[in-house]
Amino acid sequence: SLAIGASATWFGLNCYARVSSVRIYDRVLTDAEINEEVGIAPGVALGSPAQSSPVQDWVHVATLTSYTPTIVSETEIETCGDCKLSDDAINALDFSLLRFEPITPSASHPITYFDFSNKIFDSTAVVEPCSTPWTLSETDALAGIFGGEETETCCGFPVCNFGRGHCGGTVKTSYGWNGYGGCGLQPVVGLSSAQYGSGVRIYVWSLPATTPPTASPTSSPTTLSPTTSPTSSPVTSAVAIGCFMEGDVGGPGTNLVPVNNNPVETCRAHCQDQGKPYMSFSCAGQGAGQYCGCHTESDFSSETERPSYECRGECTHSSSASCSGRSDDGSRVDTNCPGWWDGSANVSVFEGYSLGASWRTMIYPVEILTESPTMSPTSSPT
């Protein structure tokens, strides 16, 4: 053999290695000998892409048709119907760009790109409306150009995790939402009302994972629930008409003793007996335990809505149409109506229903809804 001492790049072997010397043999080299010469690890084929720099691509992390998908591993994500990687596994992909792609995209259900350079993926996080930069152009997104949020006007209520907007009667392209703000309802893919379409697929722009992110297919999906004391105010998961001044909607209603320790079903049955389509909760914790009102749409359709936190008792009790002394941690500070006693603690929310406060009434449809009512009350004050 003859050793050539000059540095050379090995072009003929379709490899991406630079070697300091080349040996010329008078026989055909075996694959193992060629690999050894150019520094390719045993078991890696010649010209393997593993020798080049990894390339970013869209990585599929979720297919959603509900708010409570099954948590699966990366190897299962392509074959399941309503599933996602765990939040930790998604964040481990170290991405800065997310693609929200309706299963049946159209002009009214567009593919939207969200900037995650300053965010983490948190499927239970309640975020401010219009706070996540977005664009409809993949070219712009890959170049780091966004700005859709700067001209969005539907910014009245918070959304879940990320989204374009949420305002009276409308939710736009959002991971999740709830009546008048929060989490609890499934992704919205449209631009008007609350359109779910056929669901959505979510991708992140990331380097391919070298090993599948750790996730247990049998683990429970992340759900939004209070993690502190029972007196904290979890996000309402029922679809509300809104929070109103008690006197504007006919008073607090009837003081009832909850049957089977369930104030919501007690009020629902009471209003069904009266043939009224709407029920309300006021001043939880006074008298027998709850005030239940029954209504028709005319009782509240022309009234001004109050912020929903007022109906969770997060303001010092006052008959004025303003919130003074608001809690800074979401706890109930209304001592006049301390919350319904569930046997162990005073609670402001029961099974997703806000139970009202002093001079404040939260109204719900008697019928259990799965999306926002079509009637939208007067916009809430700032």
XYZ file of C-alpha atoms in Angstrom:
382
model
C 0.000 0.000 0.000
C 1.004 3.614 -0.536
C 0.300 6.314 2.058
C -0.510 9.789 0.763
C 0.233 12.355 3.426
C -1.827 15.218 1.983
C -5.091 16.162 3.558
C -8.018 15.205 1.325
C -11.783 15.108 1.306
C -13.217 11.685 0.513
C -15.703 12.557 -2.224
C -16.021 9.232 -3.967
C -17.594 7.407 -1.045
C -20.627 9.746 -0.655
C -19.666 10.524 2.931
C -19.468 13.708 4.943
C -16.099 13.213 6.625
C -12.777 14.941 6.216
C -9.720 12.733 6.701
C -6.081 13.597 7.189
C -4.713 10.826 4.977
C -5.823 8.410 2.290
C -4.434 4.953 1.680
C -4.542 3.369 -1.789
C -4.903 -0.404 -1.743
C -4.258 -2.927 -4.512
C -7.511 -4.730 -3.635
C -11.162 -3.969 -2.979
C -11.685 -2.733 0.564
C -14.347 -4.243 2.762
C -17.135 -1.975 4.084
C -15.644 -2.201 7.560
C -12.227 -1.066 6.298
C -13.749 1.869 4.408
C -15.741 2.877 7.476
C -12.595 2.715 9.602
C -10.668 4.908 7.144
C -13.295 7.665 7.105
C -14.267 7.415 10.758
C -17.804 6.062 10.416
C -19.010 4.129 13.438
C -19.627 0.391 13.062
C -23.131 -0.445 11.874
C -23.689 2.861 10.039
C -24.150 2.588 6.287
C -22.038 4.584 3.856
C -23.564 7.943 3.036
C -25.842 7.705 6.064
C -27.702 10.966 6.847
C -26.544 10.463 10.412
C -23.195 11.836 9.281
C -24.749 15.179 8.258
C -26.135 17.853 10.554
C -29.670 17.132 11.810
C -32.384 19.052 9.953
C -35.378 20.661 11.622
C -38.815 19.507 10.513
C -42.452 19.523 11.628
C -42.934 17.003 14.437
C -46.481 15.767 15.070
C -47.362 16.142 18.779
C -51.176 16.045 18.974
C -54.437 15.161 17.218
C -57.301 16.679 19.184
C -61.066 16.336 19.009
C -61.733 17.009 22.714
C -60.222 18.817 25.683
C -59.227 15.542 27.387
C -57.175 13.564 24.842
C -55.329 10.357 25.650
C -51.635 10.827 26.455
C -49.518 8.608 24.188
C -45.892 8.032 23.228
C -44.261 9.371 20.083
C -44.535 5.963 18.388
C -48.339 5.994 18.778
C -49.101 9.576 17.793
C -49.685 8.844 14.085
C -52.280 6.130 14.639
C -54.500 7.509 17.395
C -57.599 9.659 17.002
C -57.808 11.959 20.028
C -54.379 11.997 21.629
C -51.239 13.991 22.366
C -47.762 13.704 23.783
C -47.516 14.825 27.378
C -46.772 18.504 27.914
C -43.324 17.578 29.237
C -42.569 15.494 26.138
C -43.679 18.322 23.849
C -41.559 20.886 25.673
C -38.583 18.500 25.560
C -38.566 18.953 21.779
C -37.178 22.443 22.409
C -39.246 24.152 19.715
C -40.024 27.804 19.033
C -42.764 27.483 16.395
C -46.105 25.640 16.463
C -48.429 24.749 13.570
C -52.152 24.499 14.380
C -53.658 22.590 11.442
C -57.395 21.825 11.252
C -58.021 18.268 10.052
C -60.107 19.767 7.240
C -58.480 23.169 6.617
C -60.265 25.875 4.635
C -60.445 29.649 4.360
C -62.693 29.714 7.422
C -60.626 27.040 9.215
C -57.085 28.195 8.364
C -53.734 26.663 9.278
C -52.182 29.035 11.797
C -48.584 29.345 12.975
C -47.895 30.482 16.562
C -44.638 31.901 17.925
C -43.503 29.844 20.946
C -40.080 31.438 21.327
C -41.117 32.938 24.664
C -43.680 30.312 25.739
C -43.966 26.773 26.971
C -46.699 24.343 25.988
C -49.106 24.125 28.945
C -52.484 22.559 28.210
C -54.026 23.934 31.429
C -52.637 27.483 31.325
C -55.144 30.321 31.114
C -53.491 33.022 28.984
C -54.448 36.537 28.017
C -56.297 36.883 24.706
C -54.315 37.978 21.664
C -51.043 37.505 23.551
C -49.419 34.802 21.381
C -47.945 36.108 18.088
C -49.287 34.321 15.003
C -49.340 34.339 11.212
C -51.100 32.406 8.435
C -47.927 32.220 6.326
C -45.522 29.330 6.833
C -42.804 31.258 5.013
C -43.169 34.189 7.397
C -43.346 31.883 10.413
C -40.102 30.115 9.510
C -38.502 33.541 9.066
C -39.719 34.642 12.508
C -42.219 37.155 11.117
C -45.586 37.312 12.892
C -47.901 40.211 13.724
C -51.438 38.846 13.297
C -52.106 39.521 16.956
C -51.391 43.223 16.448
C -54.530 43.741 14.360
C -56.808 41.225 16.118
C -59.810 42.884 17.773
C -61.502 39.832 19.366
C -59.583 40.138 22.632
C -62.197 40.204 25.378
C -61.625 36.950 27.267
C -58.680 34.641 28.079
C -58.032 31.429 26.139
C -56.355 28.163 27.079
C -52.633 27.634 26.288
C -52.655 29.749 23.094
C -55.093 31.164 20.579
C -55.940 34.008 18.238
C -58.804 35.544 20.169
C -61.957 35.256 22.265
C -64.741 37.823 22.541
C -68.513 37.927 22.954
C -69.956 34.941 21.063
C -66.728 34.201 19.171
C -63.605 32.101 19.712
C -60.860 32.163 17.073
C -58.321 29.383 16.453
C -57.564 28.385 20.036
C -56.166 25.325 21.825
C -59.030 25.518 24.333
C -61.517 27.929 25.808
C -64.433 28.338 28.191
C -67.492 30.512 28.499
C -66.148 33.994 29.194
C -62.556 32.865 29.512
C -60.380 29.939 30.566
C -59.909 26.229 29.870
C -62.281 23.292 29.801
C -63.664 23.103 26.251
C -62.138 21.567 23.132
C -59.983 23.291 20.487
C -61.629 25.769 18.138
C -60.477 25.791 14.511
C -62.734 28.499 13.048
C -62.986 32.261 13.074
C -66.591 32.827 14.175
C -68.871 31.450 16.883
C -67.051 28.400 18.365
C -66.342 26.075 15.450
C -64.748 22.720 16.262
C -64.714 21.264 12.740
C -63.295 17.737 12.573
C -60.573 18.506 15.093
C -57.002 19.699 14.772
C -53.465 18.374 14.402
C -50.615 20.177 16.140
C -47.000 20.142 14.966
C -43.879 21.820 16.341
C -40.811 22.879 14.363
C -38.013 20.897 15.954
C -35.049 18.636 15.452
C -36.159 15.016 15.153
C -36.025 13.276 18.506
C -33.141 10.837 18.901
C -35.172 8.861 21.394
C -38.935 9.000 21.873
C -39.953 11.426 24.612
C -40.964 9.578 27.717
C -44.718 9.359 28.119
C -46.991 6.695 29.449
C -49.948 5.759 27.215
C -51.887 4.853 30.312
C -51.237 8.068 32.184
C -54.154 10.367 32.861
C -54.569 13.446 30.636
C -53.832 16.786 32.210
C -56.976 18.335 33.634
C -57.657 21.759 35.071
C -58.449 21.504 38.747
C -57.655 23.546 41.845
C -54.300 22.648 43.341
C -54.540 24.746 46.471
C -57.377 24.936 48.984
C -61.080 24.273 48.261
C -61.715 27.997 48.682
C -59.610 28.891 45.643
C -61.407 29.774 42.407
C -60.846 27.217 39.649
C -61.674 28.152 36.095
C -65.372 27.684 35.390
C -65.921 24.702 33.090
C -69.683 25.071 32.551
C -70.910 27.358 29.761
C -72.334 30.457 31.403
C -74.590 33.187 30.060
C -72.787 35.637 32.313
C -72.478 37.363 35.674
C -74.969 40.159 36.400
C -76.018 42.558 39.145
C -78.544 40.658 41.235
C -81.124 43.446 41.155
C -80.949 43.741 37.356
C -82.102 40.165 36.813
C -84.966 39.914 39.308
C -83.259 39.368 42.636
C -81.454 36.407 44.181
C -84.203 33.832 43.745
C -85.240 31.168 46.262
C -83.117 30.083 49.196
C -82.824 26.292 48.875
C -81.258 23.434 50.790
C -79.146 21.477 48.236
C -80.503 17.973 47.669
C -77.905 15.171 47.801
C -75.311 17.813 48.591
C -75.526 19.097 44.993
C -76.497 22.789 44.641
C -76.364 22.741 40.834
C -78.721 19.814 40.228
C -81.033 21.094 42.978
C -81.383 24.432 41.188
C -81.670 22.774 37.781
C -84.577 20.596 38.949
C -86.241 23.606 40.615
C -86.185 25.629 37.374
C -87.270 22.657 35.259
C -90.324 22.375 37.495
C -91.053 26.051 36.782
C -90.576 25.588 33.058
C -87.828 28.215 32.900
C -84.863 27.751 30.487
C -82.235 29.534 32.626
C -81.071 29.110 36.216
C -78.919 31.346 38.384
C -76.846 31.264 41.570
C -76.503 34.130 44.049
C -74.887 34.737 47.428
C -73.633 31.218 48.117
C -73.403 30.465 51.812
C -76.288 32.486 53.191
C -79.401 31.019 54.776
C -80.116 27.426 53.707
C -76.983 27.296 51.597
C -77.781 28.624 48.124
C -79.988 31.069 46.277
C -81.440 29.691 43.053
C -83.168 31.879 40.488
C -85.136 30.810 37.402
C -85.286 33.025 34.325
C -86.316 33.651 30.769
C -84.006 35.377 28.303
C -85.829 38.692 28.730
C -84.601 38.867 32.337
C -81.010 39.495 31.273
C -80.756 40.024 27.495
C -80.523 43.812 27.795
C -78.509 43.941 31.018
C -74.817 44.763 31.373
C -72.627 41.787 32.167
C -70.153 41.864 35.031
C -66.727 40.147 35.062
C -67.114 36.478 35.976
C -64.731 36.704 38.944
C -67.280 38.890 40.749
C -69.674 35.909 40.765
C -66.964 33.812 42.394
C -66.805 36.148 45.381
C -63.416 37.614 44.533
C -64.534 41.133 45.518
C -65.335 42.585 48.931
C -69.143 42.503 49.243
C -70.736 45.685 47.965
C -74.066 46.621 46.362
C -72.334 49.001 43.958
C -71.656 48.030 40.345
C -67.902 47.880 40.822
C -65.332 45.571 42.312
C -63.493 46.952 45.304
C -60.931 45.085 47.352
C -60.479 42.314 44.799
C -58.526 39.240 45.841
C -55.034 39.112 44.380
C -54.796 35.307 44.496
C -58.199 34.165 43.224
C -59.566 33.438 46.711
C -63.027 34.385 47.920
C -63.035 37.616 49.942
C -66.822 38.118 50.059
C -67.490 37.461 53.760
C -71.195 38.351 53.485
C -71.663 35.365 51.157
C -68.749 33.118 52.162
C -69.442 30.326 49.675
C -71.445 27.123 49.814
C -70.406 24.729 52.575
C -69.841 21.350 50.936
C -69.289 19.538 54.220
C -65.614 20.284 54.519
C -65.031 23.795 53.156
C -66.724 26.848 51.662
C -66.534 26.666 47.881
C -67.119 29.309 45.230
C -67.445 26.901 42.313
C -69.156 23.508 42.192
C -68.554 21.141 39.252
C -67.630 24.136 37.103
C -70.586 26.333 38.096
C -69.893 29.648 39.827
C -72.224 29.928 42.820
C -72.655 33.700 42.961
C -71.745 36.373 45.489
C -73.165 39.417 47.261
C -75.454 41.275 44.845
C -74.028 39.191 42.000
C -75.865 36.469 40.059
C -74.327 33.980 37.634
C -76.793 32.684 35.018
C -76.590 29.352 33.149
C -78.854 27.521 30.727
C -80.869 24.784 32.436
C -79.996 22.562 29.488
C -76.392 21.361 29.647
C -74.524 22.914 26.701
C -71.334 21.747 25.014
C -70.475 25.103 23.460
C -71.225 28.768 23.899
C -74.878 29.939 23.756
C -75.845 31.813 20.610
C -77.253 34.755 22.582
C -74.545 37.149 23.666
C -75.309 39.649 26.466
C -74.027 43.178 26.483
C -70.212 43.277 26.607
C -68.704 43.224 30.056
C -67.052 46.366 31.381
C -63.324 46.645 31.636
